[in-house]
Tab-separated table of C-alpha atoms in Angstrom:
chain	number	residue	atom	x	y	z
A	28	MET	CA	-12.515	0.595	13.610
A	29	ASN	CA	-10.452	-1.284	15.546
A	30	SER	CA	-8.418	-4.440	13.835
A	31	GLU	CA	-8.437	-6.473	16.436
A	32	VAL	CA	-11.630	-7.681	16.083
A	33	PRO	CA	-12.459	-10.425	14.480
A	34	LYS	CA	-13.350	-10.342	10.831
A	35	THR	CA	-16.925	-12.475	11.984
A	36	LYS	CA	-17.951	-10.425	14.246
A	37	LEU	CA	-18.300	-7.568	12.155
A	38	ARG	CA	-21.055	-6.932	9.973
A	39	VAL	CA	-21.019	-6.331	6.340
A	40	ALA	CA	-23.087	-4.881	3.411
A	41	VAL	CA	-22.102	-5.499	0.530
A	42	LEU	CA	-24.123	-2.941	-1.809
A	43	GLY	CA	-24.680	-3.886	-5.872
A	44	THR	CA	-25.411	-7.258	-6.148
A	45	GLY	CA	-24.041	-7.586	-9.543
A	46	ALA	CA	-21.697	-9.972	-11.271
A	47	ASN	CA	-18.468	-8.580	-8.803
A	48	GLY	CA	-20.660	-7.789	-5.671
A	49	SER	CA	-21.949	-11.028	-5.446
A	50	ILE	CA	-18.803	-12.470	-5.679
A	51	ILE	CA	-17.782	-10.944	-3.124
A	52	GLY	CA	-20.350	-11.185	-1.062
A	53	SER	CA	-20.767	-14.868	-1.366
A	54	ASP	CA	-17.112	-15.993	-0.522
A	55	LEU	CA	-17.128	-13.104	2.840
A	56	ALA	CA	-20.680	-14.994	3.436
A	57	GLU	CA	-18.696	-18.409	3.445
A	58	SER	CA	-15.954	-17.769	5.011
A	59	GLY	CA	-18.442	-17.295	8.325
A	60	VAL	CA	-18.218	-13.042	7.907
A	61	ASP	CA	-22.366	-11.639	8.512
A	62	VAL	CA	-22.837	-10.280	4.875
A	63	SER	CA	-26.010	-9.154	3.918
A	64	PHE	CA	-26.904	-8.352	-0.095
A	65	ILE	CA	-28.429	-5.045	-0.480
A	66	ASP	CA	-29.378	-4.911	-4.412
A	67	GLN	CA	-31.850	-1.972	-6.485
A	68	TRP	CA	-32.254	-5.168	-9.885
A	69	PRO	CA	-36.008	-6.751	-7.814
A	70	GLU	CA	-35.652	-10.318	-9.443
A	71	ASN	CA	-31.727	-10.453	-9.048
A	72	ILE	CA	-32.778	-10.388	-5.097
A	73	GLU	CA	-35.686	-12.219	-5.292
A	74	ALA	CA	-33.897	-14.839	-7.060
A	75	ILE	CA	-30.958	-15.076	-4.358
A	76	ARG	CA	-33.259	-15.399	-1.954
A	77	GLU	CA	-35.232	-18.074	-3.443
A	78	HIS	CA	-32.380	-20.191	-4.362
A	79	GLY	CA	-28.753	-18.411	-3.106
A	80	ILE	CA	-26.312	-16.620	-4.457
A	81	ARG	CA	-24.803	-18.932	-7.111
A	82	VAL	CA	-20.965	-18.963	-8.339
A	83	GLN	CA	-20.035	-20.197	-11.834
A	84	LEU	CA	-16.794	-21.223	-11.705
A	85	GLY	CA	-16.092	-23.603	-14.704
A	86	GLU	CA	-17.944	-26.162	-14.249
A	87	THR	CA	-18.107	-25.967	-11.367
A	88	THR	CA	-21.870	-23.771	-9.562
A	89	ARG	CA	-21.850	-22.595	-5.996
A	90	THR	CA	-24.740	-22.124	-3.495
A	91	THR	CA	-24.565	-20.214	-0.942
A	92	SER	CA	-27.346	-18.949	1.119
A	93	VAL	CA	-27.441	-15.152	2.243
A	94	ALA	CA	-28.912	-12.675	3.404
A	95	ALA	CA	-30.049	-10.774	0.347
A	96	TYR	CA	-32.132	-7.158	1.397
A	97	HIS	CA	-34.605	-4.620	-2.238
A	98	LEU	CA	-33.200	-1.040	-1.172
A	99	CYS	CA	-36.961	-0.130	0.186
A	100	GLN	CA	-35.250	-2.294	3.221
A	101	VAL	CA	-32.758	-0.732	3.219
A	102	SER	CA	-35.100	1.975	5.250
A	103	GLN	CA	-35.872	-0.681	8.273
A	104	PHE	CA	-32.468	-1.414	9.185
A	105	ARG	CA	-31.513	-0.703	11.968
A	106	GLU	CA	-28.117	-2.187	13.636
A	107	PRO	CA	-25.578	-0.227	11.852
A	108	PHE	CA	-23.165	-1.957	9.642
A	109	ASP	CA	-19.441	-2.392	10.128
A	110	VAL	CA	-18.128	-2.271	6.925
A	111	VAL	CA	-20.302	-1.395	3.810
A	112	PHE	CA	-18.657	-2.726	0.060
A	113	LEU	CA	-20.083	-0.337	-2.866
A	114	VAL	CA	-20.136	-2.217	-5.787
A	115	SER	CA	-22.262	-0.368	-7.761
A	116	LYS	CA	-21.889	1.845	-10.847
A	117	ALA	CA	-19.681	4.784	-9.985
A	118	TYR	CA	-23.308	7.729	-10.946
A	119	ASP	CA	-25.061	5.513	-8.314
A	120	THR	CA	-22.522	6.726	-5.628
A	121	SER	CA	-24.786	9.488	-4.326
A	122	TRP	CA	-27.273	9.067	-3.737
A	123	MET	CA	-26.520	4.649	-2.308
A	124	VAL	CA	-23.906	6.147	0.387
A	125	GLU	CA	-26.446	9.345	1.346
A	126	LEU	CA	-29.311	5.369	1.589
A	127	ILE	CA	-26.679	3.518	3.499
A	128	LYS	CA	-24.979	6.750	5.578
A	129	PRO	CA	-27.348	6.255	8.815
A	130	LEU	CA	-26.921	2.640	8.902
A	131	LEU	CA	-22.360	3.870	9.866
A	132	HIS	CA	-21.020	4.401	12.593
A	133	ALA	CA	-19.112	6.456	13.786
A	134	ASP	CA	-16.329	3.947	12.709
A	135	SER	CA	-17.406	2.601	9.785
A	136	VAL	CA	-15.949	1.988	6.309
A	137	VAL	CA	-17.540	2.588	3.430
A	138	VAL	CA	-15.245	0.919	0.734
A	139	GLY	CA	-15.723	2.322	-3.107
A	140	VAL	CA	-14.960	-0.929	-4.882
A	141	GLN	CA	-16.691	0.602	-8.500
A	142	ASN	CA	-14.819	1.322	-11.608
A	143	GLY	CA	-14.229	5.617	-12.319
A	144	MET	CA	-12.492	7.906	-9.820
A	145	THR	CA	-15.246	7.870	-5.828
A	146	ALA	CA	-13.216	8.204	-4.035
A	147	ASP	CA	-14.013	11.822	-3.141
A	148	THR	CA	-17.437	11.501	-3.614
A	149	ILE	CA	-17.900	8.307	-1.227
A	150	ALA	CA	-15.909	11.307	1.023
A	151	GLU	CA	-17.945	14.208	0.861
A	152	ARG	CA	-21.546	12.576	2.169
A	153	VAL	CA	-19.952	10.480	4.936
A	154	GLY	CA	-16.153	11.820	6.358
A	155	SER	CA	-12.390	10.963	4.922
A	156	GLU	CA	-11.933	9.406	7.807
A	157	ARG	CA	-14.524	6.530	7.471
A	158	THR	CA	-13.649	6.071	3.495
A	159	LEU	CA	-11.966	3.953	2.124
A	160	GLY	CA	-10.895	3.376	-2.176
A	161	ALA	CA	-10.505	-0.163	-3.584
A	162	VAL	CA	-8.962	-1.167	-7.355
A	163	ILE	CA	-10.570	-4.855	-7.840
A	164	GLU	CA	-9.962	-6.287	-11.123
A	165	SER	CA	-12.393	-9.910	-11.619
A	166	THR	CA	-13.988	-10.546	-14.355
A	167	ALA	CA	-17.331	-11.771	-14.146
A	168	ALA	CA	-20.570	-11.913	-15.846
A	169	MET	CA	-24.296	-11.605	-14.583
A	170	TYR	CA	-27.091	-12.275	-17.265
A	171	VAL	CA	-29.971	-13.918	-15.349
A	172	PRO	CA	-30.619	-13.363	-11.691
A	173	GLY	CA	-29.054	-14.994	-8.854
A	174	LEU	CA	-25.765	-17.128	-11.130
A	175	VAL	CA	-22.913	-15.452	-11.685
A	176	GLU	CA	-21.164	-16.659	-14.435
A	177	ARG	CA	-16.903	-16.261	-13.422
A	178	HIS	CA	-14.205	-15.880	-15.027
A	179	SER	CA	-11.050	-15.072	-12.918
A	180	THR	CA	-10.231	-17.490	-10.598
A	181	PRO	CA	-9.605	-16.622	-6.975
A	182	ASP	CA	-5.650	-16.364	-7.146
A	183	ARG	CA	-6.221	-14.022	-10.624
A	184	CYS	CA	-9.025	-12.059	-8.646
A	185	TRP	CA	-7.084	-8.638	-8.066
A	186	PHE	CA	-7.835	-5.726	-5.166
A	187	ALA	CA	-5.863	-2.421	-4.243
A	188	VAL	CA	-7.005	-1.447	-1.082
A	189	GLY	CA	-6.389	2.319	1.052
A	190	ALA	CA	-7.704	5.234	1.711
A	191	ILE	CA	-7.712	9.416	1.586
A	192	ASP	CA	-7.057	10.088	4.076
A	193	PRO	CA	-4.996	8.640	7.146
A	194	ALA	CA	-7.374	9.168	9.774
A	195	ALA	CA	-9.400	6.335	7.662
A	196	ALA	CA	-5.628	4.045	7.992
A	197	HIS	CA	-6.452	2.173	10.732
A	198	HIS	CA	-9.663	0.350	8.233
A	199	VAL	CA	-6.871	-0.338	5.698
A	200	SER	CA	-5.821	-3.165	6.923
A	201	VAL	CA	-9.248	-4.532	7.989
A	202	VAL	CA	-10.808	-4.500	4.940
A	203	ALA	CA	-7.853	-6.038	3.084
A	204	ASP	CA	-7.611	-9.209	5.588
A	205	LEU	CA	-12.064	-9.405	3.919
A	206	LEU	CA	-10.841	-8.790	0.697
A	207	ARG	CA	-8.673	-11.520	1.278
A	208	ARG	CA	-10.949	-14.311	1.520
A	209	VAL	CA	-12.188	-13.807	-2.307
A	210	GLY	CA	-9.124	-12.733	-4.248
A	211	VAL	CA	-5.877	-11.380	-3.326
A	212	VAL	CA	-4.377	-7.473	-2.433
A	213	GLU	CA	-2.160	-5.325	-2.055
A	214	GLU	CA	-2.079	-2.590	0.897
A	215	THR	CA	-1.478	1.045	-0.747
A	216	ASP	CA	-0.641	4.653	0.278
A	217	ASP	CA	-1.921	5.705	-2.935
A	218	ILE	CA	-5.139	4.927	-4.086
A	219	GLN	CA	-5.782	6.999	-6.247
A	220	SER	CA	-3.061	6.649	-8.695
A	221	ALA	CA	-3.434	3.212	-8.066
A	222	LYS	CA	-7.073	4.144	-9.144
A	223	TRP	CA	-6.378	6.403	-12.303
A	224	MET	CA	-3.595	3.047	-13.304
A	225	LYS	CA	-7.206	1.718	-13.116
A	226	LEU	CA	-8.952	3.350	-15.658
A	227	ILE	CA	-6.491	3.996	-17.864
A	228	LEU	CA	-7.310	0.932	-18.911
A	229	ASN	CA	-10.680	0.901	-17.998
A	230	ALA	CA	-10.354	3.700	-21.378
A	231	ALA	CA	-8.371	1.366	-23.295
A	232	GLU	CA	-10.629	-1.770	-23.121
A	233	LEU	CA	-14.343	-1.020	-21.620
A	234	VAL	CA	-16.057	1.051	-23.770
A	235	THR	CA	-13.920	0.446	-27.207
A	236	SER	CA	-14.791	-3.270	-27.003
A	237	ALA	CA	-18.595	-2.376	-26.224
A	238	VAL	CA	-19.259	0.463	-29.324
A	239	LEU	CA	-17.511	-3.113	-31.767
A	240	ASP	CA	-19.923	-5.369	-29.701
A	241	LEU	CA	-16.906	-7.582	-29.418
A	242	SER	CA	-15.578	-9.330	-26.479
A	243	ILE	CA	-11.978	-8.409	-24.934
A	244	ALA	CA	-10.064	-10.485	-26.119
A	245	GLU	CA	-12.170	-9.984	-29.855
A	246	CYS	CA	-12.390	-6.587	-30.330
A	247	ALA	CA	-8.065	-6.521	-28.736
A	248	ARG	CA	-7.689	-8.867	-31.771
A	249	PHE	CA	-9.696	-6.380	-34.542
A	250	PRO	CA	-7.963	-5.214	-36.750
A	251	GLY	CA	-6.166	-1.603	-35.623
A	252	MET	CA	-8.086	-2.193	-33.716
A	253	ARG	CA	-5.656	-2.510	-30.247
A	254	GLU	CA	-3.691	0.286	-31.201
A	255	PHE	CA	-6.776	2.772	-31.119
A	256	MET	CA	-7.219	0.718	-27.519
A	257	LEU	CA	-3.550	1.295	-26.245
A	258	GLY	CA	-3.824	5.375	-27.872
A	259	ALA	CA	-7.224	5.513	-25.942
A	260	GLY	CA	-4.984	4.757	-22.410
A	261	ASP	CA	-2.470	7.100	-23.802
A	262	GLU	CA	-4.109	9.521	-23.348
A	263	ALA	CA	-5.534	9.313	-19.535
A	264	ILE	CA	-1.192	8.625	-19.254
A	265	ALA	CA	-1.233	11.975	-20.692
A	266	VAL	CA	-3.530	13.289	-18.242
A	267	ALA	CA	-2.091	10.714	-14.960
A	268	GLN	CA	1.490	12.616	-16.144
A	269	ALA	CA	0.041	16.373	-15.888
A	270	VAL	CA	-2.411	15.479	-12.651
A	271	GLY	CA	0.612	14.042	-10.757
A	272	TYR	CA	-0.089	10.136	-10.438
A	273	GLU	CA	2.265	8.337	-10.248
A	274	ILE	CA	2.793	6.009	-13.322
A	275	ARG	CA	2.326	2.302	-10.791
A	276	PRO	CA	2.125	-1.807	-11.169
A	277	ILE	CA	-1.234	-3.170	-10.934
A	278	PHE	CA	-2.189	-7.237	-10.504
A	279	GLY	CA	0.455	-7.605	-8.826
A	280	MET	CA	2.699	-6.314	-11.374
A	281	GLU	CA	6.343	-6.200	-11.534
A	282	GLY	CA	9.830	-4.308	-13.779
A	283	ASP	CA	9.908	-1.083	-15.490
A	284	ASN	CA	7.254	-1.851	-17.751
A	285	ALA	CA	4.762	-2.067	-16.402
A	286	ALA	CA	5.571	1.554	-14.426
A	287	ASP	CA	6.960	3.410	-17.373
A	288	PRO	CA	4.610	6.069	-19.058
A	289	ALA	CA	5.587	4.785	-22.599
A	290	SER	CA	4.867	1.068	-22.151
A	291	TYR	CA	2.581	0.867	-19.042
A	292	VAL	CA	-1.061	0.426	-21.568
A	293	ALA	CA	0.516	-2.263	-23.525
A	294	THR	CA	1.656	-4.081	-20.896
A	295	VAL	CA	-1.257	-4.123	-18.421
A	296	LEU	CA	-3.505	-3.990	-21.467
A	297	ASP	CA	-1.565	-7.518	-22.838
A	298	GLU	CA	-1.738	-8.668	-18.831
A	299	LEU	CA	-5.404	-8.477	-18.697
A	300	VAL	CA	-6.367	-10.384	-21.560
A	301	GLU	CA	-3.842	-12.916	-21.683
A	302	ASN	CA	-4.432	-13.904	-17.613
A	303	TYR	CA	-7.600	-11.740	-16.569
A	304	ILE	CA	-10.402	-12.373	-18.573
A	305	LEU	CA	-11.194	-15.453	-21.181
A	306	PRO	CA	-11.935	-15.116	-24.205
A	307	HIS	CA	-15.918	-14.168	-24.688
A	308	SER	CA	-15.527	-12.017	-21.546
A	309	ARG	CA	-17.262	-9.151	-22.177
A	310	SER	CA	-16.938	-5.436	-20.370
A	311	THR	CA	-19.413	-4.375	-17.597
A	312	VAL	CA	-20.333	-2.041	-20.445
A	313	LEU	CA	-21.398	-4.584	-23.032
A	314	GLN	CA	-23.062	-6.361	-20.531
A	315	ASP	CA	-24.641	-3.075	-19.182
A	316	TRP	CA	-25.987	-2.200	-22.534
A	317	MET	CA	-27.482	-6.070	-23.259
A	318	LYS	CA	-30.140	-4.729	-20.162
A	319	TYR	CA	-30.411	-2.266	-20.998
A	320	ARG	CA	-28.962	-0.311	-18.862
A	321	ARG	CA	-26.693	3.200	-19.345
A	322	SER	CA	-22.875	2.748	-19.410
A	323	GLU	CA	-20.146	3.994	-17.730
A	324	ALA	CA	-19.093	5.751	-20.279
A	325	ILE	CA	-18.769	9.045	-19.261
A	326	GLU	CA	-17.005	8.201	-16.107
A	327	LEU	CA	-14.352	6.601	-17.932
A	328	ASN	CA	-12.962	7.222	-21.201
A	329	GLY	CA	-15.562	10.802	-20.247
A	330	GLU	CA	-13.764	11.283	-17.429
A	331	VAL	CA	-10.522	11.025	-19.344
A	332	VAL	CA	-11.927	13.701	-21.963
A	333	ARG	CA	-13.217	16.532	-18.872
A	334	ARG	CA	-9.697	16.057	-16.982
A	335	ALA	CA	-7.653	16.627	-20.099
A	336	SER	CA	-9.301	19.564	-20.390
A	337	GLU	CA	-8.955	20.831	-16.924
A	338	HIS	CA	-5.165	20.591	-18.098
A	339	GLY	CA	-5.142	22.331	-21.664
A	340	LEU	CA	-4.044	18.831	-23.391
A	341	ALA	CA	-6.043	17.169	-25.825
A	342	ALA	CA	-7.865	13.356	-25.397
A	343	PRO	CA	-10.216	13.205	-28.799
A	344	ILE	CA	-9.980	9.022	-28.992
A	345	ASN	CA	-10.817	9.172	-25.759
A	346	GLN	CA	-13.875	11.706	-26.946
A	347	ALA	CA	-14.857	10.397	-29.054
A	348	VAL	CA	-15.459	6.907	-28.127
A	349	THR	CA	-17.464	8.581	-25.643
A	350	GLU	CA	-19.286	10.436	-27.516
A	351	ILE	CA	-20.551	6.837	-30.360
A	352	ALA	CA	-21.233	5.220	-26.670
A	353	LEU	CA	-24.027	8.334	-26.072
A	354	GLN	CA	-25.210	7.655	-29.059
A	355	ILE	CA	-25.464	4.067	-29.115
A	356	GLU	CA	-27.322	4.391	-25.903
A	357	ARG	CA	-29.729	6.942	-27.070
A	358	GLY	CA	-30.578	4.604	-29.266
A	359	GLU	CA	-28.973	6.981	-32.376
A	360	LEU	CA	-26.415	3.417	-33.555
A	361	LYS	CA	-26.535	0.224	-32.850
A	362	ALA	CA	-23.134	-2.081	-31.280
A	363	GLY	CA	-21.246	-2.916	-34.192
A	364	ILE	CA	-17.560	-3.470	-35.289
A	365	GLU	CA	-18.709	-1.103	-38.020
A	366	ASN	CA	-18.932	1.794	-35.760
A	367	PHE	CA	-13.949	1.223	-35.839
A	368	ALA	CA	-15.158	3.325	-39.154
A	369	LEU	CA	-16.989	6.009	-36.626
A	370	LEU	CA	-14.493	5.816	-34.497
A	371	GLU	CA	-11.825	6.462	-36.623
A	372	ALA	CA	-13.569	8.681	-38.524
A	373	ARG	CA	-14.555	11.100	-36.187
A	374	VAL	CA	-10.916	10.609	-34.525
A	375	ALA	CA	-9.648	12.568	-37.485
A	376	GLU	CA	-11.777	15.284	-37.230
A	377	LEU	CA	-11.186	16.348	-34.254
A	378	ARG	CA	-7.538	16.585	-34.675
A	379	GLU	CA	-8.305	17.726	-37.306
A	380	GLY	CA	-10.131	20.976	-35.771
A	381	VAL	CA	-12.480	20.814	-39.388
A	382	SER	CA	-14.926	18.732	-37.616
A	383	GLU	CA	-18.814	21.024	-38.067
A	384	LYS	CA	-20.107	18.147	-34.900
A	385	VAL	CA	-19.855	20.262	-31.880
A	386	PRO	CA	-18.246	17.766	-29.197
A	387	VAL	CA	-20.920	15.750	-27.242
A	388	PRO	CA	-21.841	17.963	-23.831
A	389	ILE	CA	-20.784	14.494	-21.854
A	390	GLU	CA	-22.028	15.616	-18.614
A	391	VAL	CA	-25.809	15.861	-20.029
A	392	PRO	CA	-27.194	12.328	-18.488
A	393	VAL	CA	-28.644	9.945	-20.942
A	394	LYS	CA	-32.234	9.921	-21.741
A	395	ARG	CA	-32.984	7.092	-24.042
A	396	ARG	CA	-30.471	3.594	-24.213
A	397	VAL	CA	-30.686	0.525	-26.303
A	398	HIS	CA	-28.409	-1.816	-27.715
A	399	ARG	CA	-29.492	-3.878	-30.661
């Protein structure tokens, strides 16, 4: 994609317009970009069509008129997109990329603005020359169709963008310029390390806080839980070192603590709680459960367990978190603070190797999902 093409001339799709996708799409539309919203939540699309996409930041609500489409309408499109921002759940990556693939031209690019390590999955389907990975730190919530609660101001909305193949490097500046209309952007030549750094934080805070049915900030203050969260992140640090990912600052942080394996998790968690979320900000996992949806527990903490096993490492904290999260999704447990004792007990069993229970096969899809 030619970096000289005016950004307002690009055809952009946001595939997955939940909270973060809607923020990205809304800000792009406000700046004059031709952007199409595509989502699998029917009520969300209908609300956006009727009222526009409404983004609430503090006491202000901004309404933006945008083109909004149901997934089933994608087969009716004829004109290709230049840029597709994929802002879906990690587990939806494969089929969503296949859905949009016919609407890509030879120099289009798909940008995985997701949690988890999804860039390789995108590249397998559209080619690495048409793939970028992206890290996003933007706290938001969407409980009502068409209405986003934006908790991160633009200066506290952060992205990293990079290519996994030099053949896609020319897309980076184009996509970075688009995302600068939404927040602060870092262009990186090591997007896989940056993605894993975010996964380290996600492993520490997303599923853990949801299991206790607490906001992220409340979870970090819950007695004993901060240490548990740091332990989950440290297991992901060990995986990074085994794989060869660089321990590097994210969120634009600087200093040795933000790149030191021994202090990284505490530094980035404290930065998140202090500057990027509100006291009541719920994790995306807890929001999913509140909507009776599957979470990304397998793609986050479960991915730490999987990669750790590949390298002969133990990850009992992430294993316990994944198992209990899946029990909640199957309706066998309820999210709540009483689960902290279950987490601690399960970690102890795994560490001692005396458990009669077989670890949950975390690749198995969840059959039934409830929250409370």
